[in-house]
């Protein structure tokens, strides 16, 4: 790698410009190709940026410093995703019983499958605790990981991975299962893949995005209350 390239790579704005350029390019490609699930902008951006960092040899810690502005904006961006919740508040209130039941069933199945599989493979308790918050949005997962005495970086990585996989595959699986109701689709996506999935749900319709936002917020609240109580028993 030439000296000039290395100089550019280590500039304080390199990571930020790279991330923005790749994301905007991914967004353009996603729209031009009919919004296919496998070309979800977040997924493509993660893959491309990771490949570039590996090629140029930029340490992740240095890249993280270069994109610190984006990290600071993560919290406000997550809060902004809750705005569609306001537009669907009355519909949610009318379906309160179904919403609560879906939230409970989703949480039980998610935690049950996760814990069951990992315990069957004899996973280390610290790793198991780090996996528990994976279905909530990243800022909440970070806080939960600290309260559970788990690895915060691992918890955030698993949360982001869960969101990406949900954003990519959840719409496809829901279509295969012939789930067409935008409320059901949105709630399922938000419950399993939080903020990243909600941004994908908003591509389908405001209703889908609103119900996904509702699931994301309600699931985060429920997990914040439940996980600290369950973690000692599970791990």
CSV table of C-alpha atoms in Angstrom, one decimal:
chain,number,residue,atom,x,y,z
A,1,UNK,CA,0.0,0.0,0.0
A,2,UNK,CA,1.5,3.3,-1.1
A,3,UNK,CA,2.3,6.1,1.4
A,4,UNK,CA,-0.2,8.4,-0.2
A,5,UNK,CA,-3.0,5.9,0.3
A,6,UNK,CA,-2.0,5.3,3.9
A,7,UNK,CA,-2.0,9.0,4.5
A,8,UNK,CA,-5.6,9.3,3.2
A,9,UNK,CA,-6.7,6.2,5.1
A,10,UNK,CA,-5.6,7.6,8.4
A,11,UNK,CA,-7.2,11.0,7.9
A,12,UNK,CA,-9.7,11.7,10.7
A,13,UNK,CA,-12.6,12.0,8.2
A,14,UNK,CA,-11.7,8.9,6.1
A,15,UNK,CA,-14.1,6.5,7.9
A,16,UNK,CA,-16.9,9.0,8.0
A,17,UNK,CA,-16.7,9.8,4.2
A,18,UNK,CA,-16.3,6.1,3.3
A,19,UNK,CA,-19.4,5.1,5.4
A,20,UNK,CA,-21.5,7.9,4.0
A,21,UNK,CA,-20.4,7.3,0.4
A,22,UNK,CA,-21.1,3.6,0.6
A,23,UNK,CA,-24.4,4.0,2.3
A,24,UNK,CA,-25.6,6.6,-0.3
A,25,UNK,CA,-24.5,4.3,-3.1
A,26,UNK,CA,-26.2,1.4,-1.5
A,27,UNK,CA,-29.4,3.4,-1.0
A,28,UNK,CA,-29.4,4.4,-4.7
A,29,UNK,CA,-28.8,0.8,-5.8
A,30,UNK,CA,-31.5,-0.5,-3.5
A,31,UNK,CA,-34.1,1.9,-5.0
A,32,UNK,CA,-33.0,1.3,-8.6
A,33,UNK,CA,-33.3,-2.5,-8.3
A,34,UNK,CA,-36.8,-2.5,-6.8
A,35,UNK,CA,-35.8,-2.6,-3.1
A,36,UNK,CA,-34.7,-6.3,-2.9
A,37,UNK,CA,-34.2,-7.6,0.7
A,38,UNK,CA,-30.6,-8.8,0.0
A,39,UNK,CA,-29.6,-5.3,-1.1
A,40,UNK,CA,-30.8,-3.6,2.1
A,41,UNK,CA,-28.5,-0.5,2.4
A,42,UNK,CA,-27.4,-1.2,6.0
A,43,UNK,CA,-26.4,-4.8,5.0
A,44,UNK,CA,-24.5,-3.7,1.9
A,45,UNK,CA,-22.8,-0.9,3.8
A,46,UNK,CA,-21.6,-3.2,6.5
A,47,UNK,CA,-20.2,-5.7,4.0
A,48,UNK,CA,-18.5,-3.1,1.8
A,49,UNK,CA,-17.0,-1.0,4.6
A,50,UNK,CA,-15.7,-4.2,6.4
A,51,UNK,CA,-14.1,-5.3,3.1
A,52,UNK,CA,-12.4,-1.9,2.6
A,53,UNK,CA,-11.1,-1.8,6.1
A,54,UNK,CA,-9.6,-5.2,5.7
A,55,UNK,CA,-8.0,-4.2,2.3
A,56,UNK,CA,-6.5,-1.0,3.5
A,57,UNK,CA,-5.5,-2.4,6.9
A,58,UNK,CA,-7.3,0.2,9.0
A,59,UNK,CA,-7.8,-1.0,12.6
A,60,UNK,CA,-11.4,-1.0,13.7
A,61,UNK,CA,-10.6,1.1,16.8
A,62,UNK,CA,-9.3,3.9,14.6
A,63,UNK,CA,-12.3,3.6,12.2
A,64,UNK,CA,-14.6,3.9,15.2
A,65,UNK,CA,-12.9,7.1,16.2
A,66,UNK,CA,-13.3,8.5,12.7
A,67,UNK,CA,-17.1,7.8,12.7
A,68,UNK,CA,-17.7,9.0,16.3
A,69,UNK,CA,-20.2,11.6,14.9
A,70,UNK,CA,-22.4,8.8,13.6
A,71,UNK,CA,-22.1,7.0,16.9
A,72,UNK,CA,-23.3,10.0,18.7
A,73,UNK,CA,-26.3,10.3,16.3
A,74,UNK,CA,-27.3,6.7,16.9
A,75,UNK,CA,-29.4,7.6,20.0
A,76,UNK,CA,-31.4,10.4,18.3
A,77,UNK,CA,-31.9,8.3,15.2
A,78,UNK,CA,-33.4,5.5,17.2
A,79,UNK,CA,-35.7,8.0,19.0
A,80,UNK,CA,-36.8,9.4,15.6
A,81,UNK,CA,-37.8,5.9,14.5
A,82,UNK,CA,-40.5,6.1,17.3
A,83,UNK,CA,-42.2,9.0,15.5
A,84,UNK,CA,-44.4,6.7,13.3
A,85,UNK,CA,-45.6,5.2,16.6
A,86,UNK,CA,-47.5,8.4,17.2
A,87,UNK,CA,-49.3,8.2,13.9
A,88,UNK,CA,-50.6,4.7,14.7
A,89,UNK,CA,-51.3,5.2,18.4
A,90,UNK,CA,-55.0,4.8,18.2
A,91,UNK,CA,-54.9,1.7,16.1
A,92,UNK,CA,-52.4,0.2,18.6
A,93,UNK,CA,-54.8,1.1,21.5
A,94,UNK,CA,-57.7,-0.6,19.8
A,95,UNK,CA,-55.6,-3.8,19.4
A,96,UNK,CA,-54.0,-3.6,22.8
A,97,UNK,CA,-54.8,-7.2,23.8
A,98,UNK,CA,-53.4,-8.6,20.5
A,99,UNK,CA,-50.3,-6.4,20.8
A,100,UNK,CA,-49.5,-7.5,24.4
A,101,UNK,CA,-50.1,-11.2,23.5
A,102,UNK,CA,-47.8,-10.9,20.4
A,103,UNK,CA,-45.2,-9.2,22.5
A,104,UNK,CA,-45.2,-11.9,25.1
A,105,UNK,CA,-45.2,-14.8,22.7
A,106,UNK,CA,-42.4,-13.2,20.6
A,107,UNK,CA,-40.3,-12.6,23.7
A,108,UNK,CA,-40.7,-16.1,25.1
A,109,UNK,CA,-40.0,-17.8,21.7
A,110,UNK,CA,-37.0,-15.5,21.0
A,111,UNK,CA,-35.4,-16.0,24.4
A,112,UNK,CA,-36.4,-19.7,24.6
A,113,UNK,CA,-34.8,-20.6,21.2
A,114,UNK,CA,-31.7,-18.5,21.9
A,115,UNK,CA,-31.0,-19.8,25.4
A,116,UNK,CA,-31.9,-23.4,24.5
A,117,UNK,CA,-29.6,-23.6,21.5
A,118,UNK,CA,-26.7,-21.9,23.2
A,119,UNK,CA,-27.0,-24.0,26.4
A,120,UNK,CA,-27.2,-27.1,24.3
A,121,UNK,CA,-23.8,-26.2,22.9
A,122,UNK,CA,-22.3,-25.4,26.3
A,123,UNK,CA,-21.8,-21.7,25.6
A,124,UNK,CA,-19.9,-19.7,28.2
A,125,UNK,CA,-22.3,-17.9,30.6
A,126,UNK,CA,-20.8,-14.4,29.8
A,127,UNK,CA,-21.4,-15.0,26.1
A,128,UNK,CA,-24.9,-16.2,26.9
A,129,UNK,CA,-25.6,-13.0,28.9
A,130,UNK,CA,-24.2,-11.0,26.0
A,131,UNK,CA,-26.7,-12.6,23.5
A,132,UNK,CA,-29.8,-12.0,25.6
A,133,UNK,CA,-30.3,-8.3,24.6
A,134,UNK,CA,-29.9,-9.0,20.9
A,135,UNK,CA,-33.6,-8.3,20.1
A,136,UNK,CA,-33.5,-4.7,21.4
A,137,UNK,CA,-32.1,-1.7,19.7
A,138,UNK,CA,-28.3,-1.0,20.1
A,139,UNK,CA,-28.4,1.8,22.7
A,140,UNK,CA,-30.7,-0.2,24.9
A,141,UNK,CA,-28.6,-3.4,24.3
A,142,UNK,CA,-25.5,-1.5,25.5
A,143,UNK,CA,-27.1,-0.5,28.7
A,144,UNK,CA,-28.6,-3.9,29.3
A,145,UNK,CA,-25.2,-5.6,28.7
A,146,UNK,CA,-23.6,-3.4,31.4
A,147,UNK,CA,-26.4,-4.2,33.9
A,148,UNK,CA,-26.1,-7.9,33.1
A,149,UNK,CA,-22.3,-7.8,33.6
A,150,UNK,CA,-21.9,-9.0,30.0
A,151,UNK,CA,-19.5,-8.0,27.2
A,152,UNK,CA,-21.0,-4.7,25.9
A,153,UNK,CA,-19.1,-4.8,22.5
A,154,UNK,CA,-20.2,-8.4,21.9
A,155,UNK,CA,-23.8,-7.5,22.8
A,156,UNK,CA,-23.9,-4.5,20.4
A,157,UNK,CA,-22.3,-6.5,17.6
A,158,UNK,CA,-24.9,-9.3,18.0
A,159,UNK,CA,-27.7,-6.8,18.2
A,160,UNK,CA,-26.6,-5.1,15.0
A,161,UNK,CA,-26.2,-8.6,13.3
A,162,UNK,CA,-29.7,-9.6,14.5
A,163,UNK,CA,-31.1,-6.3,13.0
A,164,UNK,CA,-29.3,-6.8,9.7
A,165,UNK,CA,-30.5,-10.4,9.3
A,166,UNK,CA,-34.0,-9.4,10.3
A,167,UNK,CA,-34.1,-6.6,7.8
A,168,UNK,CA,-32.8,-8.8,5.0
A,169,UNK,CA,-34.8,-12.0,5.6
A,170,UNK,CA,-37.9,-11.1,7.7
A,171,UNK,CA,-39.8,-9.5,4.8
A,172,UNK,CA,-39.1,-12.5,2.6
A,173,UNK,CA,-40.1,-15.1,5.3
A,174,UNK,CA,-43.2,-13.2,6.0
A,175,UNK,CA,-44.2,-13.1,2.3
A,176,UNK,CA,-43.5,-16.9,2.1
A,177,UNK,CA,-45.8,-17.4,5.1
A,178,UNK,CA,-48.4,-15.3,3.3
A,179,UNK,CA,-48.5,-12.6,6.0
A,180,UNK,CA,-49.9,-9.6,4.1
A,181,UNK,CA,-51.4,-7.5,6.8
A,182,UNK,CA,-49.0,-4.5,7.2
A,183,UNK,CA,-49.6,-4.3,10.9
A,184,UNK,CA,-48.6,-7.9,11.5
A,185,UNK,CA,-45.6,-7.6,9.1
A,186,UNK,CA,-44.4,-4.4,10.9
A,187,UNK,CA,-44.9,-5.8,14.4
A,188,UNK,CA,-43.0,-9.0,13.6
A,189,UNK,CA,-40.1,-7.1,12.0
A,190,UNK,CA,-39.8,-4.6,14.8
A,191,UNK,CA,-40.0,-7.3,17.5
A,192,UNK,CA,-37.1,-9.2,16.0
A,193,UNK,CA,-34.9,-6.7,14.3
A,194,UNK,CA,-35.5,-3.4,16.1
A,195,UNK,CA,-34.2,-0.1,14.5
A,196,UNK,CA,-32.6,-1.6,11.5
A,197,UNK,CA,-35.6,-3.7,10.7
A,198,UNK,CA,-37.9,-0.7,11.3
A,199,UNK,CA,-36.0,1.4,8.7
A,200,UNK,CA,-36.6,-1.5,6.3
A,201,UNK,CA,-40.3,-1.7,7.3
A,202,UNK,CA,-40.8,2.0,6.5
A,203,UNK,CA,-39.8,1.1,2.9
A,204,UNK,CA,-43.0,-1.0,2.7
A,205,UNK,CA,-45.5,1.5,4.0
A,206,UNK,CA,-46.0,4.1,6.9
A,207,UNK,CA,-48.3,1.6,8.6
A,208,UNK,CA,-45.8,-1.2,8.5
A,209,UNK,CA,-43.1,1.2,9.7
A,210,UNK,CA,-45.4,2.5,12.5
A,211,UNK,CA,-46.2,-1.0,13.8
A,212,UNK,CA,-42.6,-2.0,13.6
A,213,UNK,CA,-41.6,1.1,15.6
A,214,UNK,CA,-44.2,0.2,18.2
A,215,UNK,CA,-42.8,-3.3,18.5
A,216,UNK,CA,-39.3,-2.0,18.8
A,217,UNK,CA,-40.2,0.4,21.6
A,218,UNK,CA,-42.4,-2.0,23.5
A,219,UNK,CA,-39.9,-4.8,23.3
A,220,UNK,CA,-37.1,-2.6,24.5
A,221,UNK,CA,-39.2,-1.5,27.5
A,222,UNK,CA,-40.2,-5.1,28.3
A,223,UNK,CA,-36.7,-6.5,28.0
A,224,UNK,CA,-35.3,-3.7,30.1
A,225,UNK,CA,-37.6,-4.8,32.9
A,226,UNK,CA,-37.4,-8.6,32.4
A,227,UNK,CA,-33.8,-9.4,31.4
A,228,UNK,CA,-32.1,-8.3,34.7
A,229,UNK,CA,-34.5,-10.6,36.6
A,230,UNK,CA,-34.1,-13.6,34.2
A,231,UNK,CA,-30.4,-13.4,33.5
A,232,UNK,CA,-29.2,-14.9,36.8
A,233,UNK,CA,-31.6,-17.8,36.3
A,234,UNK,CA,-30.7,-18.3,32.6
A,235,UNK,CA,-26.9,-17.9,32.8
